[in-house]
Amino acid sequence: MLNANWIQPSYRLRMRKVCALFRKDFHIDKQVDCANLYVTARGVYEATLNNQRVGDFIMAPGWTVYHERLQVQSYDVTDLLQKENTLILELAEGWFWRLKKRMPKAIIAQLHITYTDGTEQDIGTDESWRVAESNLRFCHLYNGIKYDARHTPVFNTNAKIAKDNTQNMLIPQEGEIVKERERLSVKEVIITPKGETVLDFGQNMTGYLEITIDARKGDKVSFSFGEILDKDGNFYNANYRNAKALYKYTCKEGKQTYKPTLTFYGFRYVRVDSYPTDINPENFTAVVVHSEMKRTGHIESSDPMLNQLFSNIIWGQKGNFLDIPTDCPQRDERLGWMGDAQVFIRTASYNYDVLKFFKKWLNDVKVEQYENGAVPDFVPSIYPRKPRISTAWSDAIAICPWQCYLTCGDIEILENLFEPICKWVEYITNSTTKPNLWFGGDHYADWLELGGKYGSFKGPTRDDLVASAYYANTVNLLVKMGKVLGKDVSNYEELHKNIRTAFIAEFRDEFKTQTEHIMALQFELTDKPQDVADSLATLIRQQGNMIQTGFVGTPYILHVLSRYGHTELAYDLLLRKEYPSWLYPISKGATTIWEHWDGTKPNGDIWPKSMNSYNHYAYGAVGDWMYGVMAGINTVEDSPGFAKVHFTPVADNRIDWFRAEIDTVSGKVSSRWWHENGKVHYEIITPVDSTAIIDGKTYTLTPGKHIF
Ligand code: BGC
């Protein structure tokens, strides 16, 4: 509980337009021992104490299911205090706007001061705080900002206590904080065929633009943001849909620097729409913003395109791990889509330490689960949309904690999610129209699979087959988790057996698409896996050595091929440069993973603007094949957190050398191989007792370096 009240302006600010500033002046005449500022908002906020920004959390308090869980940040402000003090809180909408009908936007803060004489003082938000309109005349998550540097805030009214003044949803900060992480300079100033000036930062990213300008009072500056240029080399951002992503800045007199820190943009290109002076590239910086996560995984090879692919995977993660795992950072979406998160989680958990990040988000998943066990398709959900309960999306509730457990060895995450997963399984069991399978329902299934109608989001893979396969997988994970937690899971073991039997009887190994084969192989839903894998390989060859899979088939296709002796074909798919493939976007200059295999088509046409993100990490899930098969670094289920490692590297003649390393909780694990004198050499470094299979031979490894 904070010794404070939720406050709002007492007059109607042109809310959702002009942002509010809340101010408290106070005097201190004793010696301060320590001082902490606690703040949170129904909206996003920034605090300044005596003109200094408090902390470096961008878009605080982050995004949670606000009416149930709202994180309170605590900042040590001891060093910022003086005799005369001014504390200012700026409030913008952030993620809160879609909940506005449920609760009014407001802010709450408490400054707790301990003096050296042992006395304490609290300064909490209440009606004595003064309110002014901010320079931020407009600030919106999707629509960007309008900022008037000429405006001088006038604190001429008092705050009022907000209508909903309860604090029962307040929780301490749980997730990683979002921070400015990198600064990128302009790579090139482009004059497009249309004659527009476009700044190219050389990298698609998430964050905002910082400008420095020497201007006259009233000069107008305005920019538009885009991820790509069209085939003629002109600026393009129709794929942002309704996200206006405005950046309209009115100058004050003289030299000034500005960056909009209460919203964010997904962009590589910035079109200069209005600018009063000549463009000096040095006056523009792209500030990259994402959740603070420790980088743990690295991959490098002799193949520049593979290196670019890995870089795109990393940038996809940076761009979409901004407090919650989002689908994309640019269009009017930026939501915590469950399907996207689960397909990418293994790669994500090798690239970065994401345990804290996922623990927080999974707590939101937990509170968003319905009474009947249904799990929504994205979390936090938004008002008033009714979620779709879809296979492979809702299943993130089981897949994400299990992967966090495998990568990090954290049991708490399993304990926390076990019951909700049981409820989710119960929901499927109760809602299917065919016992022991999941028939019926409304699924995304193999979303964006190829082979459907032109411009369609779905291909020919059967939804019921995908749903039944994921049902089996989730129950199987539940069994594994239960065993780790020492629970009796015999009923789930039985259920899993029944699903498997029903699946085999229903689908009889007659799989029509790549993804249908993959489901059966990955989730072990066939008695003849080698035959099914061979049939998958034949199908892929018949289809011209081309991947056809969507969201659910893509993360597993290379794994199931290499698992059943088709590693060379898996490498064919990975190294293919023409559409459709992972490297095709790179041939088109991609610096992040695309949502569609053909976001930009070979002839330069662009996918319909209705759904075409150039920063969508889902297909970056191929990263876990690069770690797990190329480098052969694998977790061992009964020794999670890399307490043991199982190495199975497999080289390919088309790549001279390859290396990967993961800084695990058990120490640094690394694997590399190179070709020399017609032979492949392998080097493994393990911090723990491990096993390896190299060229079909099995080895037991002690900690240290091993060369084969
Ligand atoms: C998102 C996806 C998401 C999907 C649901 C899209 O609009 O961008 O990545 O998973 O909807 O199928």
Short mmCIF file of C-alpha atoms and ligand atoms in Angstrom, two decimals, residues 241 327-328 331 333 337-340 377 388 393 444 447-448 551 595 611 613 616 618, ligand 1:
data_model
loop_
_atom_site.label_atom_id
_atom_site.label_comp_id
_atom_site.label_asym_id
_atom_site.label_seq_id
_atom_site.Cartn_x
_atom_site.Cartn_y
_atom_site.Cartn_z
CA ARG A 241 -2.25 0.43 -41.07
CA ASP A 327 4.15 -9.80 -32.65
CA CYS A 328 5.49 -6.59 -34.15
CA ARG A 331 1.54 -1.27 -36.89
CA GLU A 333 -1.12 -4.08 -33.01
CA TRP A 337 0.46 -12.77 -29.17
CA MET A 338 0.78 -16.16 -27.54
CA GLY A 339 1.50 -18.14 -30.73
CA ASP A 340 4.38 -15.92 -31.71
CA ASP A 377 -4.77 -15.61 -27.91
CA ARG A 388 -10.08 -16.34 -29.92
CA TRP A 393 -1.58 -19.82 -29.34
CA TYR A 444 -5.17 -19.83 -36.37
CA TRP A 447 -1.07 -19.36 -39.68
CA LEU A 448 0.48 -17.87 -42.85
CA PHE A 551 3.74 -20.44 -37.77
CA GLU A 595 6.07 -11.75 -40.96
CA MET A 611 -1.01 -7.42 -42.64
CA SER A 613 5.17 -6.57 -40.81
CA HIS A 616 8.02 -10.21 -36.71
CA ALA A 618 8.20 -15.86 -35.36
C1 BGC B 1 -0.32 -11.07 -35.57
C2 BGC B 1 0.30 -12.43 -35.52
C3 BGC B 1 -0.63 -13.22 -34.64
C4 BGC B 1 -1.88 -13.35 -35.46
C5 BGC B 1 -2.89 -14.30 -34.98
C6 BGC B 1 -1.59 -11.20 -36.34
O1 BGC B 1 -2.23 -10.04 -36.63
O2 BGC B 1 0.54 -10.11 -36.06
O3 BGC B 1 1.62 -12.54 -35.40
O4 BGC B 1 -0.14 -14.35 -34.10
O5 BGC B 1 -2.44 -12.11 -35.75
O6 BGC B 1 -2.97 -15.20 -35.92
#
